[in-house]
Coordinates of C-alpha atoms in Angstrom, one line a residue:
M1 CA 39.1 -59.0 -110.2
S2 CA 42.6 -57.9 -110.5
A3 CA 45.7 -57.5 -108.6
T4 CA 48.7 -56.7 -107.3
S5 CA 51.8 -57.6 -105.2
D6 CA 51.2 -55.3 -102.7
T7 CA 47.7 -56.1 -102.0
I8 CA 48.4 -60.0 -101.3
S9 CA 50.5 -60.7 -99.0
S10 CA 51.1 -64.7 -99.2
I11 CA 50.5 -67.0 -101.6
S12 CA 47.0 -69.3 -100.4
A13 CA 45.7 -65.4 -100.3
L14 CA 46.8 -65.8 -104.5
L15 CA 45.0 -68.9 -104.9
S16 CA 42.6 -67.6 -102.6
L17 CA 42.3 -65.4 -104.3
S18 CA 42.2 -66.9 -108.1
D19 CA 38.6 -68.6 -106.6
S20 CA 41.1 -71.8 -106.6
Q21 CA 41.1 -75.3 -105.0
Y22 CA 45.2 -76.0 -103.9
R23 CA 46.9 -78.8 -102.1
I24 CA 50.5 -78.5 -100.6
F25 CA 53.3 -80.8 -101.1
D26 CA 56.6 -80.9 -99.2
I27 CA 59.1 -83.2 -102.4
G28 CA 62.3 -82.1 -100.6
R29 CA 62.9 -85.1 -98.9
R30 CA 60.0 -86.8 -99.0
V31 CA 56.7 -86.5 -101.4
D32 CA 55.1 -85.1 -98.3
K33 CA 51.6 -83.5 -97.3
I34 CA 51.4 -80.1 -95.7
S35 CA 48.3 -78.9 -94.9
K36 CA 47.2 -75.2 -95.8
E37 CA 46.8 -74.3 -92.2
K38 CA 50.1 -75.4 -91.3
F39 CA 51.3 -73.8 -95.0
A40 CA 49.5 -70.2 -93.6
K41 CA 52.0 -70.9 -90.6
I42 CA 54.7 -71.1 -92.8
E43 CA 54.0 -68.6 -94.6
A44 CA 53.4 -66.3 -92.1
A45 CA 56.8 -66.7 -90.3
E46 CA 54.9 -68.6 -87.3
L47 CA 56.6 -72.4 -87.8
P48 CA 60.5 -73.4 -89.4
Y49 CA 59.8 -74.7 -92.6
P50 CA 59.5 -78.6 -90.8
Y51 CA 61.4 -80.1 -93.6
P52 CA 64.2 -78.4 -95.2
I53 CA 66.6 -79.3 -97.5
Q54 CA 70.1 -77.5 -98.5
G55 CA 68.6 -74.0 -96.7
H56 CA 65.8 -74.5 -99.3
A57 CA 61.9 -74.9 -98.7
L58 CA 61.4 -76.9 -101.9
V59 CA 57.1 -77.0 -102.8
A60 CA 54.3 -78.6 -104.9
I61 CA 50.7 -77.1 -104.8
A62 CA 48.7 -78.6 -108.0
F63 CA 45.8 -76.2 -107.9
W64 CA 43.0 -76.4 -109.9
Q65 CA 39.4 -74.7 -110.1
K66 CA 36.2 -76.3 -109.1
Q67 CA 35.3 -77.0 -113.0
S68 CA 38.7 -78.5 -114.2
T69 CA 39.3 -81.6 -114.1
S70 CA 43.1 -82.0 -114.2
P71 CA 45.2 -79.3 -111.9
Y72 CA 48.0 -77.5 -112.8
L73 CA 51.5 -77.9 -110.9
W74 CA 53.8 -75.5 -109.5
F75 CA 57.6 -76.7 -108.0
I76 CA 58.5 -73.9 -106.0
K77 CA 62.1 -73.5 -103.9
L78 CA 62.2 -70.9 -101.7
P79 CA 65.3 -70.2 -99.6
L80 CA 64.3 -70.2 -95.8
D81 CA 66.2 -68.3 -93.2
E82 CA 68.9 -69.6 -89.7
R83 CA 65.7 -70.0 -88.1
G84 CA 64.0 -72.3 -90.9
L85 CA 61.9 -69.5 -92.0
L86 CA 60.2 -68.8 -95.5
N87 CA 62.3 -65.6 -96.6
Q88 CA 59.6 -63.4 -96.4
G89 CA 61.6 -60.9 -99.1
A90 CA 61.7 -64.7 -102.3
R91 CA 58.3 -65.4 -101.3
N92 CA 56.3 -61.8 -102.1
H93 CA 59.3 -61.5 -105.5
F94 CA 57.7 -64.5 -106.8
I95 CA 54.2 -63.4 -106.0
A96 CA 55.3 -60.4 -107.5
I97 CA 56.0 -62.2 -110.6
I98 CA 53.3 -64.6 -110.8
I99 CA 51.1 -61.6 -111.1
E100 CA 53.0 -60.1 -113.1
A101 CA 52.7 -62.6 -115.9
L102 CA 49.2 -64.2 -115.0
G103 CA 47.7 -61.6 -113.2
D104 CA 44.6 -63.0 -110.1
N105 CA 43.2 -65.4 -113.7
L106 CA 46.5 -68.4 -112.5
S107 CA 43.7 -70.6 -114.8
V108 CA 44.5 -69.2 -117.8
N109 CA 46.3 -70.9 -120.6
P110 CA 49.9 -68.3 -120.9
T111 CA 50.8 -66.4 -123.9
E112 CA 54.2 -66.9 -125.0
Q113 CA 55.1 -64.1 -123.2
Q114 CA 52.9 -64.9 -120.7
E115 CA 55.3 -68.1 -121.0
A116 CA 58.7 -66.6 -121.1
L117 CA 57.7 -64.2 -118.4
L118 CA 56.9 -67.2 -116.1
K119 CA 59.8 -69.1 -117.3
K120 CA 62.4 -66.9 -116.2
N121 CA 60.4 -67.2 -112.6
P122 CA 64.0 -68.0 -110.1
Y123 CA 62.0 -70.2 -108.4
H124 CA 60.8 -72.7 -110.7
F125 CA 62.5 -76.0 -110.8
T126 CA 61.9 -79.6 -111.8
P127 CA 61.6 -82.4 -110.0
A128 CA 63.7 -85.4 -110.8
Q129 CA 61.7 -88.1 -112.2
Y130 CA 60.7 -90.1 -109.9
K131 CA 59.8 -86.9 -107.9
L132 CA 57.5 -85.4 -110.5
A133 CA 56.2 -89.3 -110.6
A134 CA 55.6 -89.2 -107.1
V135 CA 53.6 -85.9 -107.5
N136 CA 51.4 -87.2 -110.0
S137 CA 50.8 -90.3 -108.1
V138 CA 49.3 -88.3 -104.5
V139 CA 47.4 -85.5 -106.5
S140 CA 45.5 -88.8 -108.6
T141 CA 44.5 -90.8 -105.3
S142 CA 44.1 -87.1 -103.3
L143 CA 40.8 -85.7 -106.2
K144 CA 40.0 -89.6 -106.0
Q145 CA 41.6 -90.0 -109.7
I146 CA 41.7 -93.0 -112.2
P147 CA 45.8 -94.2 -111.9
S148 CA 47.9 -93.3 -115.1
Q149 CA 47.5 -95.5 -117.9
F150 CA 51.0 -97.0 -116.7
Y151 CA 48.9 -98.1 -114.3
A152 CA 47.8 -102.1 -115.3
P153 CA 51.0 -102.9 -117.7
A154 CA 52.8 -102.1 -113.3
Q155 CA 50.4 -104.0 -111.5
S156 CA 50.7 -107.1 -113.7
Y157 CA 54.1 -107.6 -114.0
L158 CA 54.3 -107.5 -110.0
S159 CA 52.5 -110.4 -110.1
G160 CA 54.4 -111.7 -111.7
L161 CA 52.2 -113.4 -114.3
S162 CA 55.1 -112.3 -116.8
G163 CA 57.8 -113.4 -115.5
W164 CA 60.2 -111.6 -113.4
E165 CA 62.7 -110.6 -117.2
A166 CA 60.4 -109.3 -118.4
W167 CA 60.2 -105.9 -116.7
Q168 CA 60.7 -103.1 -119.6
S169 CA 57.5 -102.2 -120.5
V170 CA 57.7 -101.1 -116.8
G171 CA 57.6 -97.1 -116.4
V172 CA 58.5 -94.9 -112.9
Q173 CA 54.9 -93.0 -113.2
G174 CA 53.1 -97.3 -113.0
L175 CA 55.2 -97.6 -110.0
S176 CA 54.9 -94.9 -108.5
D177 CA 50.8 -94.8 -109.1
F178 CA 51.0 -99.0 -107.2
A179 CA 53.3 -97.3 -105.0
F180 CA 50.3 -95.1 -103.8
R181 CA 47.4 -97.6 -104.2
L182 CA 48.6 -100.0 -101.7
D183 CA 45.5 -100.3 -100.4
E184 CA 43.8 -101.0 -103.1
D185 CA 43.4 -104.1 -105.9
N186 CA 45.2 -106.7 -103.3
N187 CA 48.2 -104.6 -104.3
N188 CA 50.1 -104.7 -100.6
E189 CA 49.7 -108.5 -101.1
I190 CA 51.0 -108.1 -103.9
L191 CA 54.7 -105.5 -103.0
I192 CA 55.1 -108.2 -100.5
S193 CA 55.1 -111.3 -103.2
A194 CA 57.2 -110.0 -105.7
L195 CA 60.1 -108.0 -103.4
S196 CA 62.2 -111.2 -102.9
Y197 CA 61.7 -111.4 -107.1
L198 CA 62.1 -107.9 -108.3
P199 CA 65.2 -107.2 -110.5
E200 CA 67.4 -104.1 -110.0
Q201 CA 65.7 -102.3 -112.8
V202 CA 62.4 -102.6 -111.2
L203 CA 63.4 -102.5 -106.9
V204 CA 64.8 -99.1 -107.3
P205 CA 62.3 -97.2 -108.8
L206 CA 59.9 -98.8 -106.9
C207 CA 61.3 -98.1 -103.3
S208 CA 62.0 -94.2 -104.5
A209 CA 58.7 -94.8 -104.6
L210 CA 57.3 -96.3 -101.8
E211 CA 59.4 -94.3 -99.8
N212 CA 57.0 -91.6 -99.2
V213 CA 53.8 -94.0 -98.2
T214 CA 53.2 -96.0 -94.7
L215 CA 53.6 -99.1 -95.9
A216 CA 52.4 -102.2 -93.8
P217 CA 54.3 -104.3 -91.6
A218 CA 54.5 -107.3 -93.4
A219 CA 56.2 -105.4 -95.9
I220 CA 58.6 -104.0 -94.5
K221 CA 59.8 -107.4 -93.3
E222 CA 60.4 -108.4 -96.9
L223 CA 62.1 -104.9 -97.3
T224 CA 64.9 -105.6 -94.5
K225 CA 64.9 -109.1 -95.0
R226 CA 66.4 -108.6 -99.0
Y227 CA 68.4 -106.2 -97.9
Q228 CA 70.1 -108.5 -95.7
Q229 CA 70.3 -110.8 -98.4
E230 CA 72.0 -108.7 -100.8
T231 CA 73.9 -107.6 -97.8
L232 CA 75.4 -111.8 -97.4
K233 CA 75.6 -111.8 -100.8
E234 CA 76.9 -108.2 -102.6
Q235 CA 79.2 -107.8 -99.0
V236 CA 79.3 -104.4 -100.0
I237 CA 76.8 -101.9 -100.0
N238 CA 75.1 -101.4 -103.3
S239 CA 72.3 -99.5 -105.6
I240 CA 69.4 -102.0 -104.6
T241 CA 70.7 -101.4 -100.9
I242 CA 70.8 -98.0 -100.8
A243 CA 66.9 -98.3 -102.6
L244 CA 65.0 -101.0 -100.2
L245 CA 66.9 -98.3 -97.3
R246 CA 65.2 -95.9 -98.6
A247 CA 61.7 -97.3 -99.1
L248 CA 61.8 -97.1 -95.2
A249 CA 61.8 -93.4 -95.3
S250 CA 57.8 -92.9 -94.8
S251 CA 58.3 -96.6 -92.2
T252 CA 59.8 -95.4 -89.6
Q253 CA 58.0 -95.1 -86.8
H254 CA 57.1 -98.9 -87.4
P255 CA 58.6 -100.9 -84.4
Y256 CA 60.5 -103.0 -87.3
S257 CA 61.7 -100.3 -89.2
Q258 CA 63.2 -99.1 -86.0
S259 CA 65.0 -101.7 -85.0
F260 CA 65.9 -102.7 -88.0
I261 CA 67.9 -99.0 -88.9
A262 CA 68.4 -98.9 -84.8
N263 CA 70.4 -101.8 -84.8
L264 CA 71.7 -101.6 -88.6
I265 CA 73.5 -98.2 -86.7
Q266 CA 74.5 -99.2 -83.7
N267 CA 76.2 -103.2 -85.3
N268 CA 77.5 -102.1 -87.9
V269 CA 80.1 -100.4 -89.8
L270 CA 78.8 -98.6 -92.1
E271 CA 79.3 -96.6 -95.4
E272 CA 78.8 -93.0 -96.4
D273 CA 76.2 -93.6 -99.0
V274 CA 74.0 -95.1 -96.0
L275 CA 75.0 -92.6 -93.5
I276 CA 74.0 -90.2 -96.7
I277 CA 70.9 -91.8 -97.2
I278 CA 69.2 -92.1 -92.8
A279 CA 70.0 -88.1 -92.5
G280 CA 68.1 -87.9 -95.4
R281 CA 65.1 -90.6 -95.4
L282 CA 65.5 -92.2 -92.1
W283 CA 65.8 -88.5 -90.0
P284 CA 62.3 -89.3 -87.6
I285 CA 65.1 -92.2 -86.4
L286 CA 67.2 -89.8 -84.6
N287 CA 64.6 -88.5 -82.4
D288 CA 65.8 -90.9 -80.1
E289 CA 69.3 -89.1 -78.2
N290 CA 71.0 -92.7 -78.1
L291 CA 70.5 -93.7 -81.3
L292 CA 71.7 -89.9 -82.0
F293 CA 75.2 -91.2 -80.3
S294 CA 75.8 -94.0 -81.9
Y295 CA 75.4 -91.8 -85.0
L296 CA 76.9 -88.9 -84.9
E297 CA 80.2 -92.3 -83.6
Q298 CA 79.4 -93.7 -86.4
L299 CA 79.9 -90.4 -88.6
I300 CA 83.4 -89.5 -87.2
K301 CA 85.0 -93.2 -86.6
D302 CA 87.4 -91.9 -90.1
S303 CA 88.2 -88.9 -88.7
D304 CA 86.1 -87.0 -92.2
Y305 CA 85.4 -83.6 -90.8
A306 CA 84.0 -82.2 -94.0
L307 CA 81.4 -85.8 -93.6
F308 CA 80.3 -84.7 -90.7
S309 CA 79.9 -81.1 -90.3
A310 CA 77.3 -81.3 -94.5
I311 CA 74.9 -84.0 -92.2
F312 CA 75.5 -81.9 -88.6
K313 CA 74.1 -79.1 -91.0
D314 CA 71.2 -80.9 -92.7
L315 CA 70.2 -82.3 -89.5
V316 CA 70.5 -79.4 -86.9
A317 CA 67.7 -77.4 -89.3
I318 CA 65.6 -80.2 -89.2
P319 CA 63.1 -78.9 -86.7
L320 CA 61.7 -82.4 -85.4
I321 CA 66.1 -83.2 -84.7
R322 CA 67.1 -79.8 -83.9
P323 CA 66.7 -80.1 -79.8
V324 CA 68.0 -83.3 -79.5
L325 CA 71.0 -82.5 -81.4
L326 CA 71.7 -80.2 -79.6
Q327 CA 71.2 -81.9 -76.7
A328 CA 73.9 -84.5 -77.1
I329 CA 76.2 -82.1 -78.8
R330 CA 77.2 -80.7 -75.1
S331 CA 75.9 -84.3 -72.8
P332 CA 79.8 -85.6 -71.0
K333 CA 79.1 -89.2 -72.7
R334 CA 80.7 -87.2 -75.8
S335 CA 83.6 -88.7 -76.8
P336 CA 87.0 -87.2 -76.8
E337 CA 87.1 -88.5 -81.4
L338 CA 82.7 -87.0 -81.3
A339 CA 84.2 -83.8 -79.2
K340 CA 86.2 -82.7 -81.1
A341 CA 84.5 -82.7 -84.5
I342 CA 81.7 -80.4 -82.4
G343 CA 84.8 -78.3 -81.1
M344 CA 85.7 -77.7 -85.0
L345 CA 81.6 -76.7 -86.5
F346 CA 82.7 -74.0 -84.6
K347 CA 85.9 -72.3 -85.5
P348 CA 85.7 -69.6 -87.5

């Protein structure tokens, strides 16, 4: 079957026409699966993109033919309009480039000429190493494939069998595979036992993987306990404490996380890095007007209007937070300083 971009109106249709099985993931903030039905509505501009980042949708698409054992991966960055809807022109341009390069057979091995055309695709991007590892892990687990060769060394290390200083053989992909398999091989118990002892070299990339999975209550307790230990020891926010906060990203709805993050916002003077992580990774916690107020007051405590503006623009683009935020900025409960910062947002 031949196809042209004029006859294909969506990425979903292109994948279906090629007889591909596929999975779609957002990889802008965390790695979150997007159902085919929801993605079809996003493509039809019936729904705003749920996880926008800097005005774009960052999407990973894994697709494969029924007889294939290893999926192909596309990493696509598409612009959104001011309402958070997918830019239809950019999406159509992306489809046209793919069809020009490959036709409707997405699984062919491209020639050098085709490869050159695909590399010129302005919507392709290369994720950071930890994101790529997470995508590999989530695709592997969702397709019930065996983990990578890096999984066993990571699991062995986290079991503490070789000592906590013997981390040199542990790789980012292995830690990611471990994080996405917490319900296998006693891994959840291994994680809980290890969190107090892990050195920075392992803890930071492990937390980057954990941010994409829902954690057990005992794991959340250990992460928050380690955070408190680190802040008491160092008296400053560092890469470890930031990583520990990020690890809670997919677990913000648990009461342990909610209590910990709420206490952090309401009873501490937060540094800029922490404020950014809350907006970028822990944003669901701000779907509470009182907590959102406390957060906004923290943002403006040093009269840093540039930071306030940047984070406001980031949060107001998230469909979950937008209505609460717009309601909050109109509230009479605003402090004079917050009212001033909000007023500056709307100055020409």
